[in-house]
PDB file of C-alpha atoms in Angstrom:
ATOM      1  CA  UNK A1011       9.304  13.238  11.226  1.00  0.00           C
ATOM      2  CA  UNK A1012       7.392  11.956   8.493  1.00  0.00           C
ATOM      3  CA  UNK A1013       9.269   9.505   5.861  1.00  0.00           C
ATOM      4  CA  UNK A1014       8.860   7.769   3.167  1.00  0.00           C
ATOM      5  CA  UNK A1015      10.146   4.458   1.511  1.00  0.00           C
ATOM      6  CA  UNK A1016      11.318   3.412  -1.741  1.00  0.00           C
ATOM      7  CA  UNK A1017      12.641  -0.060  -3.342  1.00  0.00           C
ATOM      8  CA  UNK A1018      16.292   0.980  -4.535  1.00  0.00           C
ATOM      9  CA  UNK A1019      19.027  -0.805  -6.336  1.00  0.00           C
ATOM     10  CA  UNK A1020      22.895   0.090  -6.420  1.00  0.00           C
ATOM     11  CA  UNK A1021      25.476  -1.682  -8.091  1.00  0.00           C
ATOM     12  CA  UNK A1022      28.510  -3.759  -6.659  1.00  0.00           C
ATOM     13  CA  UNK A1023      32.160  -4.212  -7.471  1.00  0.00           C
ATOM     14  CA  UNK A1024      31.137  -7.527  -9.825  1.00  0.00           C
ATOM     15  CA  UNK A1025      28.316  -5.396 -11.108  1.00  0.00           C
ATOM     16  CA  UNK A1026      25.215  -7.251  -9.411  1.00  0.00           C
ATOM     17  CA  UNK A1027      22.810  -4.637  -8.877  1.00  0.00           C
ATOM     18  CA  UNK A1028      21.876  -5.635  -5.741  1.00  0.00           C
ATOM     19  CA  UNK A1029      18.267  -4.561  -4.594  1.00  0.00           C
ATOM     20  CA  UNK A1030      17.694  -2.426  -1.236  1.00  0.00           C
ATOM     21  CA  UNK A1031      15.046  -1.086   0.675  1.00  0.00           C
ATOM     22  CA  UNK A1032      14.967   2.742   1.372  1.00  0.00           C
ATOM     23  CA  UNK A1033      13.241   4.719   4.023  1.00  0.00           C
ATOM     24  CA  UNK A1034      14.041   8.567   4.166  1.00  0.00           C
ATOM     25  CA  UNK A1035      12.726  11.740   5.480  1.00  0.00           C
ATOM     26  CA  UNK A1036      10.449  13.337   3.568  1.00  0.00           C
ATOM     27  CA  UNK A1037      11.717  16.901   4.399  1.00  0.00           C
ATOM     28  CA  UNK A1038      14.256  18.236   1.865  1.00  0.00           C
ATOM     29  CA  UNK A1039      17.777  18.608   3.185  1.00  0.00           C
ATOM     30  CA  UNK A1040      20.758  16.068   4.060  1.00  0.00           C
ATOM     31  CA  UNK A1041      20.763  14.226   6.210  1.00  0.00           C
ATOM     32  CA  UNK A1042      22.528  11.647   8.433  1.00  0.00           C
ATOM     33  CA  UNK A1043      22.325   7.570   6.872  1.00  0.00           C
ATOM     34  CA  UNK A1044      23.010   4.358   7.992  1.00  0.00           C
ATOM     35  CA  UNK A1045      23.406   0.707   6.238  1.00  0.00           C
ATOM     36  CA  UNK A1046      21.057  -1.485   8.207  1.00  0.00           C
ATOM     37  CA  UNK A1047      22.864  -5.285   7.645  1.00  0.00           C
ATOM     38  CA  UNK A1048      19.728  -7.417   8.071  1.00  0.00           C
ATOM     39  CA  UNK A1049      19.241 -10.431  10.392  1.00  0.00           C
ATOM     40  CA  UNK A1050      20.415 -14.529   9.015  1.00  0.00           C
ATOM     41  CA  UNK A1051      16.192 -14.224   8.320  1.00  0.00           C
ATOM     42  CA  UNK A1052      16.523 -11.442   6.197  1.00  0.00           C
ATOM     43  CA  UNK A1053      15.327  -8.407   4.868  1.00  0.00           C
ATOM     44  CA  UNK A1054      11.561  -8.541   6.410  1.00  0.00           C
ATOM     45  CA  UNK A1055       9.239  -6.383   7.752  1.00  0.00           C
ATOM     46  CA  UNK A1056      10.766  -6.524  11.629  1.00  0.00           C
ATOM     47  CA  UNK A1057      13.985  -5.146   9.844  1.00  0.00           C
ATOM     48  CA  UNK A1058      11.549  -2.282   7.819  1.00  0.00           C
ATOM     49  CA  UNK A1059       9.774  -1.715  11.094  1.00  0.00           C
ATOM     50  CA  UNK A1060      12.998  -0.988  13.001  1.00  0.00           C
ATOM     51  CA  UNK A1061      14.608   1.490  10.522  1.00  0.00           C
ATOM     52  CA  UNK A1062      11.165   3.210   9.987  1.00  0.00           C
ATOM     53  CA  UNK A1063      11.791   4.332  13.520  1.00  0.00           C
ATOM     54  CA  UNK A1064      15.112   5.252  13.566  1.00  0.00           C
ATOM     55  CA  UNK A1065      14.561   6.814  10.170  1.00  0.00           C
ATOM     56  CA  UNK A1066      11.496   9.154  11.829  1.00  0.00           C
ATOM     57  CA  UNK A1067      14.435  10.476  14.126  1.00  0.00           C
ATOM     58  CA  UNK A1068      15.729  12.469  10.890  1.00  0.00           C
ATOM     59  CA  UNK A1069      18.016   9.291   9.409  1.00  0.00           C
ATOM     60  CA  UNK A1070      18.267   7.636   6.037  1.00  0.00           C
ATOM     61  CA  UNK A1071      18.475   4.341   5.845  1.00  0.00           C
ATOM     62  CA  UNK A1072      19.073   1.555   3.189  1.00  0.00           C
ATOM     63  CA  UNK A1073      18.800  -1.931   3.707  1.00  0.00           C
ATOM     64  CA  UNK A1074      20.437  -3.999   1.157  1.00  0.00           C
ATOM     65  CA  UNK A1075      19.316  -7.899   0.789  1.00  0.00           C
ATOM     66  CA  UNK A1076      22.182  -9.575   1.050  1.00  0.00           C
ATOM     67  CA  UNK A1077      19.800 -12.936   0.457  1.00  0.00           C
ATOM     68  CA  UNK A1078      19.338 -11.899  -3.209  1.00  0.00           C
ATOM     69  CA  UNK A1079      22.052 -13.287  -4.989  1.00  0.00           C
ATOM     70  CA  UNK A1080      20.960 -17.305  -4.626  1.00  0.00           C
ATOM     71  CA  UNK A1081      18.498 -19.501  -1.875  1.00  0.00           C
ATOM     72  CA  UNK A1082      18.543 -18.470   1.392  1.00  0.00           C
ATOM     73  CA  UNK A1083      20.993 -21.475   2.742  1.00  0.00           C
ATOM     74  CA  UNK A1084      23.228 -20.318  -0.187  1.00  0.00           C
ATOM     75  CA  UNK A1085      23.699 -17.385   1.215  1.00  0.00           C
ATOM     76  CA  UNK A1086      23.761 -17.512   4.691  1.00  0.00           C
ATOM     77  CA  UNK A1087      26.541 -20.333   4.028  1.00  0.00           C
ATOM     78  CA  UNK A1088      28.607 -17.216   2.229  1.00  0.00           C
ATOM     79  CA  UNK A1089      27.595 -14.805   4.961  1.00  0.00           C
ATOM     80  CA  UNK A1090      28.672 -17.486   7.638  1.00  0.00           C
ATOM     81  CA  UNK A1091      32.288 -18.233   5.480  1.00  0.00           C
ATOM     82  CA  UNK A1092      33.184 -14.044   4.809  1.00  0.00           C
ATOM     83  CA  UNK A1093      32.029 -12.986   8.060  1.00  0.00           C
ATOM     84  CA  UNK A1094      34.506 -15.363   9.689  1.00  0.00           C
ATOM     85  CA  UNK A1095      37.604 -14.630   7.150  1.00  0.00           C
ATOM     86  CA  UNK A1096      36.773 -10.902   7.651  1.00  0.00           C
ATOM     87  CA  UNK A1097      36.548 -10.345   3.967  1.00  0.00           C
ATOM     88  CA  UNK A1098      34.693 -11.423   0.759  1.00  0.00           C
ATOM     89  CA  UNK A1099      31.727  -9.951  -1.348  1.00  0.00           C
ATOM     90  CA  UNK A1100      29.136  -9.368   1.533  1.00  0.00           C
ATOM     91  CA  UNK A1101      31.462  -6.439   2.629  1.00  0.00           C
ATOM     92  CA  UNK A1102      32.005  -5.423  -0.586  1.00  0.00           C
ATOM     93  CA  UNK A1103      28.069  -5.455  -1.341  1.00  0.00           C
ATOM     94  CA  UNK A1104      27.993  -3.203   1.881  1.00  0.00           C
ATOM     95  CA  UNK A1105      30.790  -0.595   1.298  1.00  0.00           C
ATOM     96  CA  UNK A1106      28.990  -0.250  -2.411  1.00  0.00           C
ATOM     97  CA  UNK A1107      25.680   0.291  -0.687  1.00  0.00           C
ATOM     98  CA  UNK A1108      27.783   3.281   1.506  1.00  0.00           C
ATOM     99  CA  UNK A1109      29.454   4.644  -1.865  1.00  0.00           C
ATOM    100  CA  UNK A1110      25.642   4.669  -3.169  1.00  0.00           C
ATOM    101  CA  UNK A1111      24.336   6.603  -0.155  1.00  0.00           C
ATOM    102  CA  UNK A1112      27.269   9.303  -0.882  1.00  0.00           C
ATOM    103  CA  UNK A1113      25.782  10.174  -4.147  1.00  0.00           C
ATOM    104  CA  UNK A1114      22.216  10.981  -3.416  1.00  0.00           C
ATOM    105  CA  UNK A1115      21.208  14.770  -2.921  1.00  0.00           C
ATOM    106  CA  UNK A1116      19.324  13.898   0.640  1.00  0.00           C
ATOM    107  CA  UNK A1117      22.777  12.380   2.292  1.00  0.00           C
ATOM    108  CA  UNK A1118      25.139  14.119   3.895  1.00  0.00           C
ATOM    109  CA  UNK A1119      28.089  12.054   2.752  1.00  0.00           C
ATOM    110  CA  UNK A1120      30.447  12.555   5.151  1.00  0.00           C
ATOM    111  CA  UNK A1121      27.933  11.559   8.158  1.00  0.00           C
ATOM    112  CA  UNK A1122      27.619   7.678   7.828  1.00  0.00           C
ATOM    113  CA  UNK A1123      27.341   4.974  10.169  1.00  0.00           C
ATOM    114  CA  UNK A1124      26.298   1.505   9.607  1.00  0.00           C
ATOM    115  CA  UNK A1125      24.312  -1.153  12.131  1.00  0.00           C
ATOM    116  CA  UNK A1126      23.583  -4.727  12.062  1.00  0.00           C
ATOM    117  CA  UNK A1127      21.422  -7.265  13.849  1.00  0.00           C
ATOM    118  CA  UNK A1128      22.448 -10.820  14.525  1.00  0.00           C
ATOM    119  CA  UNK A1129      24.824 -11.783  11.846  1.00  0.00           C
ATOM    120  CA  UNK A1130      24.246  -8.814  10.565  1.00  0.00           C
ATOM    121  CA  UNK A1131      25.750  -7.109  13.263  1.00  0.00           C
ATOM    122  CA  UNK A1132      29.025  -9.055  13.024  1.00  0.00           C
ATOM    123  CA  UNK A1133      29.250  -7.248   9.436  1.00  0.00           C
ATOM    124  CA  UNK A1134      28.915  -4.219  11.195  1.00  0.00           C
ATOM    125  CA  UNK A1135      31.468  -4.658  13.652  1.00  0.00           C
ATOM    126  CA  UNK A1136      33.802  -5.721  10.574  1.00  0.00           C
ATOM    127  CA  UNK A1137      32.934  -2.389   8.775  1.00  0.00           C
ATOM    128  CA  UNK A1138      33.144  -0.134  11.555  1.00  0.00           C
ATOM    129  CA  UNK A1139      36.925  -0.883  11.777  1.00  0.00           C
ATOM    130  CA  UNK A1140      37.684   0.173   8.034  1.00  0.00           C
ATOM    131  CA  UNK A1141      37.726   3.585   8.544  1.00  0.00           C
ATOM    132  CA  UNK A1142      34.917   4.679   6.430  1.00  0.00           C
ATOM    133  CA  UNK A1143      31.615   4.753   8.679  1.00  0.00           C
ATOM    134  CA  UNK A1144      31.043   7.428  11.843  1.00  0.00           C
ATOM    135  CA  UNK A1145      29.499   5.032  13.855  1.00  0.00           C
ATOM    136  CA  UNK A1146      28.719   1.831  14.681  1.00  0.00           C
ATOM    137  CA  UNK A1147      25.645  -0.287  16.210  1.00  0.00           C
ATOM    138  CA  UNK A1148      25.547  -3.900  16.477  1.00  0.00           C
ATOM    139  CA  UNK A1149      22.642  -5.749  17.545  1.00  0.00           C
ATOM    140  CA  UNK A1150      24.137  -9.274  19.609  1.00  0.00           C
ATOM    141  CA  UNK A1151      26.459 -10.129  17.002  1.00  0.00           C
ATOM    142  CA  UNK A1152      29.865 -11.554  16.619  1.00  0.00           C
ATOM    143  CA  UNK A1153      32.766  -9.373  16.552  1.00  0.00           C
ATOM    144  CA  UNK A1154      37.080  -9.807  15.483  1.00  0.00           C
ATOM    145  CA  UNK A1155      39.404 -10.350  18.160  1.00  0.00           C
ATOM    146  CA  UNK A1156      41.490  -7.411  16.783  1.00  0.00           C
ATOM    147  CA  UNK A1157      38.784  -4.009  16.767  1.00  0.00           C
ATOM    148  CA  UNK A1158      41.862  -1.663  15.730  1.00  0.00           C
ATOM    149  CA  UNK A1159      40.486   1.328  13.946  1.00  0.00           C
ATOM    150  CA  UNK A1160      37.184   0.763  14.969  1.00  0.00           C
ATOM    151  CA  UNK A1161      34.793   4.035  15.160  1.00  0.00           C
ATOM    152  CA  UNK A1162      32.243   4.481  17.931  1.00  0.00           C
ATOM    153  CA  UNK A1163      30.293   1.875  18.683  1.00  0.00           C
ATOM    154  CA  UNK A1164      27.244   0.915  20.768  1.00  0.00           C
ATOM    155  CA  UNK A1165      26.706  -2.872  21.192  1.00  0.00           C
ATOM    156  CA  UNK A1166      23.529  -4.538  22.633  1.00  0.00           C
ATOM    157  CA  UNK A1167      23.547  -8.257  23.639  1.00  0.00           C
ATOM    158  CA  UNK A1168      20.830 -10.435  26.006  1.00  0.00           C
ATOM    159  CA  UNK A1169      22.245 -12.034  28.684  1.00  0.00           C
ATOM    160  CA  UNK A1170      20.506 -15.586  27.703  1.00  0.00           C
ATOM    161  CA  UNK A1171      21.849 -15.727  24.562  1.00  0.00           C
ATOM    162  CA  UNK A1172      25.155 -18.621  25.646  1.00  0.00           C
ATOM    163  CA  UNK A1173      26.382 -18.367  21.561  1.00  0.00           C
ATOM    164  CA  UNK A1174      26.784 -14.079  20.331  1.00  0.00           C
ATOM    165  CA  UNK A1175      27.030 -12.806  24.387  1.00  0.00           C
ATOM    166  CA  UNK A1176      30.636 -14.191  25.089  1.00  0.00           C
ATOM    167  CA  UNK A1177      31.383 -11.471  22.516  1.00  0.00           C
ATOM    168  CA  UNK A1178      30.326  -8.706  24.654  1.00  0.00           C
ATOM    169  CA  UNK A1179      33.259  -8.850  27.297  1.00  0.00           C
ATOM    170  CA  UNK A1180      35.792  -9.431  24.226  1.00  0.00           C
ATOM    171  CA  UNK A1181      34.395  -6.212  22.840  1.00  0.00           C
ATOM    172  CA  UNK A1182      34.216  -4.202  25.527  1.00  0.00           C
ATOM    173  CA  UNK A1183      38.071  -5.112  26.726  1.00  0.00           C
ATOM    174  CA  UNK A1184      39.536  -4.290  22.876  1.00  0.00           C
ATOM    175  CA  UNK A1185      37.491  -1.123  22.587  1.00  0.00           C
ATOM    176  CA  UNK A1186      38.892   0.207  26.232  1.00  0.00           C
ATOM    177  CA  UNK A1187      42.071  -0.762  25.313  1.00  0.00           C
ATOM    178  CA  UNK A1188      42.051   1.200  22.486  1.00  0.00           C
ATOM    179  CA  UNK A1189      40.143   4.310  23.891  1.00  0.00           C
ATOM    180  CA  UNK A1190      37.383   3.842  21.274  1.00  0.00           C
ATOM    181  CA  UNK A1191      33.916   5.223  22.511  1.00  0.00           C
ATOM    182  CA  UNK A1192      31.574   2.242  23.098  1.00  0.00           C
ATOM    183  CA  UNK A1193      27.886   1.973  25.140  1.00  0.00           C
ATOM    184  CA  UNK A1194      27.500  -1.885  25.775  1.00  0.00           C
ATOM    185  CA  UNK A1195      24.553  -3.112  27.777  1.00  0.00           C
ATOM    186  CA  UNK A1196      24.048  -6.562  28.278  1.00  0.00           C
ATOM    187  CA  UNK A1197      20.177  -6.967  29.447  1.00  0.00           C
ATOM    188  CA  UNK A1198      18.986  -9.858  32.099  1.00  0.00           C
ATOM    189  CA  UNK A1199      16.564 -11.925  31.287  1.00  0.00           C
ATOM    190  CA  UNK A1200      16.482 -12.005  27.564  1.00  0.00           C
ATOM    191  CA  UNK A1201      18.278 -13.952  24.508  1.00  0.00           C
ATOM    192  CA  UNK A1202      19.191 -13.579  20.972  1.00  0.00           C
ATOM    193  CA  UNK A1203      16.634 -11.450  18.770  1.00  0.00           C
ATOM    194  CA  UNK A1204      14.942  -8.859  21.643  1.00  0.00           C
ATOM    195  CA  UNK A1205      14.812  -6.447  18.994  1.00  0.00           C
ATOM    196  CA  UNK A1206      12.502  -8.760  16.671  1.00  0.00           C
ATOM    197  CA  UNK A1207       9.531 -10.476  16.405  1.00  0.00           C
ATOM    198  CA  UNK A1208      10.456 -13.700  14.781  1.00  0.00           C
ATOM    199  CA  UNK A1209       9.263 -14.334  11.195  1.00  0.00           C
ATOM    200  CA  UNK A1210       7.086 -17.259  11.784  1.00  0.00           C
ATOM    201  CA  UNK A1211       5.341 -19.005  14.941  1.00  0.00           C
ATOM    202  CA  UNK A1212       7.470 -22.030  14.515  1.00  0.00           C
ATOM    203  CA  UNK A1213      10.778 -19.965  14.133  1.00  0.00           C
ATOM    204  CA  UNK A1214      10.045 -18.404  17.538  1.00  0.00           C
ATOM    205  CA  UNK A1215       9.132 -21.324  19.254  1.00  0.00           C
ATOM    206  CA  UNK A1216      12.330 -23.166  18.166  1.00  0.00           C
ATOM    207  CA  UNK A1217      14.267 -19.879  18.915  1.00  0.00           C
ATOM    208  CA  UNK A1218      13.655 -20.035  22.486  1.00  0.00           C
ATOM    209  CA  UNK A1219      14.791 -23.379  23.218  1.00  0.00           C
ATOM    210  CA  UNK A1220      17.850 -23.022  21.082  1.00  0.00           C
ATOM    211  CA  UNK A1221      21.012 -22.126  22.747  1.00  0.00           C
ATOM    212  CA  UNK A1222      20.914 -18.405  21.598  1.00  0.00           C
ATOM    213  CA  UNK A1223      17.144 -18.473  23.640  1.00  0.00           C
ATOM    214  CA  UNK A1224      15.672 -15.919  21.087  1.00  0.00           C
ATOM    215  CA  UNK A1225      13.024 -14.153  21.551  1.00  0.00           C
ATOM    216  CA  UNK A1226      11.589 -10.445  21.114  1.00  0.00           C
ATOM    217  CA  UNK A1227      11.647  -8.004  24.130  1.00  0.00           C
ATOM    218  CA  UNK A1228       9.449  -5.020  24.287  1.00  0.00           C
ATOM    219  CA  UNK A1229      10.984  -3.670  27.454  1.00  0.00           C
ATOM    220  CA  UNK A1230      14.648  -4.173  26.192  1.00  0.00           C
ATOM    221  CA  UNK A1231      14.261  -3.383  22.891  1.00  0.00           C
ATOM    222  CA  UNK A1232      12.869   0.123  23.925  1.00  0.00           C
ATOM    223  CA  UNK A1233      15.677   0.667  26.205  1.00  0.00           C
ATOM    224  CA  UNK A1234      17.833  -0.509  23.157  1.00  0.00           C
ATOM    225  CA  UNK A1235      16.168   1.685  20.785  1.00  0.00           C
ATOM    226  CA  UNK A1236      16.377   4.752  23.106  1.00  0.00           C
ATOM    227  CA  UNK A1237      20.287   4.115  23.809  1.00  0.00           C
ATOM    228  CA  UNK A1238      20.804   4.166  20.101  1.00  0.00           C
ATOM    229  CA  UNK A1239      18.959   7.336  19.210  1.00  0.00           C
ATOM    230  CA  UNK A1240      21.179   9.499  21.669  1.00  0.00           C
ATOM    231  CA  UNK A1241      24.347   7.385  20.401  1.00  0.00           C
ATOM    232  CA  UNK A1242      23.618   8.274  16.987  1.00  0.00           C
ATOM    233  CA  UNK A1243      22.481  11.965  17.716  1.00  0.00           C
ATOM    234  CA  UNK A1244      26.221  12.390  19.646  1.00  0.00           C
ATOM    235  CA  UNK A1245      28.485   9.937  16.848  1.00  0.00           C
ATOM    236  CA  UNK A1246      26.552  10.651  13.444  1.00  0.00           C
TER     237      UNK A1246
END
């Protein structure tokens, strides 16, 4: 399906109109969106390139920057601090960014899921359990200990990666406990960041020899790509 993109802005609670990136079909209709919560790099052209594809499956999907408010260790400090209180004005930047996709013609508002990579996918997990979103897709991020009221969700995690894949069991345990669909793969042989190429040389070099052994994965991330198009075709 052929789409098209568009630079957006949408305004939060405080009234920061907070800028976004939009890629859409370009068939009229509604359709099915998503919130893509970027990775602790940002909103670059690895996070355009992966909801271009998931947008050609029939999706909208807006990707606010969540770095646009300050410097990039400004934020990512603020990121780091509400992601681990489980609160604050990143989620409130995000649930604004869902009561924006409500409103356009091309969404069908009641069919909306939200998916995050890396820290980004830790914000996912924290707004799949408000009650809002249809479905849920983090990319080897953190999640709560407590995952009550938590839609769907599929979770994808490397099995090199010693810092976000202690998560994975955690997840899996509270989400069987509490009967909530989940598809969780954990993949051999790769780290943090399969889905990705790395912004830089030098960021991907120092990826791999960090604990979190980062590094993009054509194999996986296909597999992980594929496992998320039939999730979202059964949960959105």
């Amino acid at each position: 399906m052929q789409t098209e993109n568009e630079s957006v802005e949408y305004r939060c609670p405080d009234g920061f109109l907070m800028p976004a990136h939009l890629i859409r079909p370009r068939s009229p209709g509604q359709f099915p969106a998503l919130i893509l919560v970027h990775e602790a790099f940002g909103l670059n052209d690895e996070m355009k390139r992966i909801a271009g594809e998931i947008a050609a499956g029939g999706y909208v999907l807006v990707i606010p920057d969540l770095f646009a408010r300050g410097n990039w260790l400004g934020c990512i400090r603020r990121l780091v601090t509400d992601l681990s209180r489980g609160d604050g004005r990143a989620s409130s930047d995000l649930l604004a960014a869902r009561t924006w996709l409500r409103e356009q013609h091309f969404v069908a508002p009641e069919r909306i899921g939200v998916l995050g990579l890396c820290i980004g996918g830790g914000f996912a997990m924290l707004l799949a359990k408000t009650g809002l979103f249809r479905a849920a897709a983090n990319f080897y991020g953190p999640a709560p200990e407590s995952l009550d009221g938590t839609c769907p969700v599929m979770a994808s995690f490397g099995a090199k990666d010693r810092i976000m894949t202690p998560h994975a069991a955690g997840i899996a345990a509270e989400l069987g406990r509490l009967g909530v669909p989940c598809d969780l793969k954990v993949y051999p042989n790769v780290g943090h960041g399969f889905m990705n190429r790395p912004p830089n040389r030098l960021l991907g070099l120092a990826s791999r020899y960090s604990p979190v052994r980062a590094g993009y994965d054509r194999d996986a991330a296909a597999d992980a790509m594929m496992r998320l198009k039939e999730f979202l075709s059964i949960r959105l």
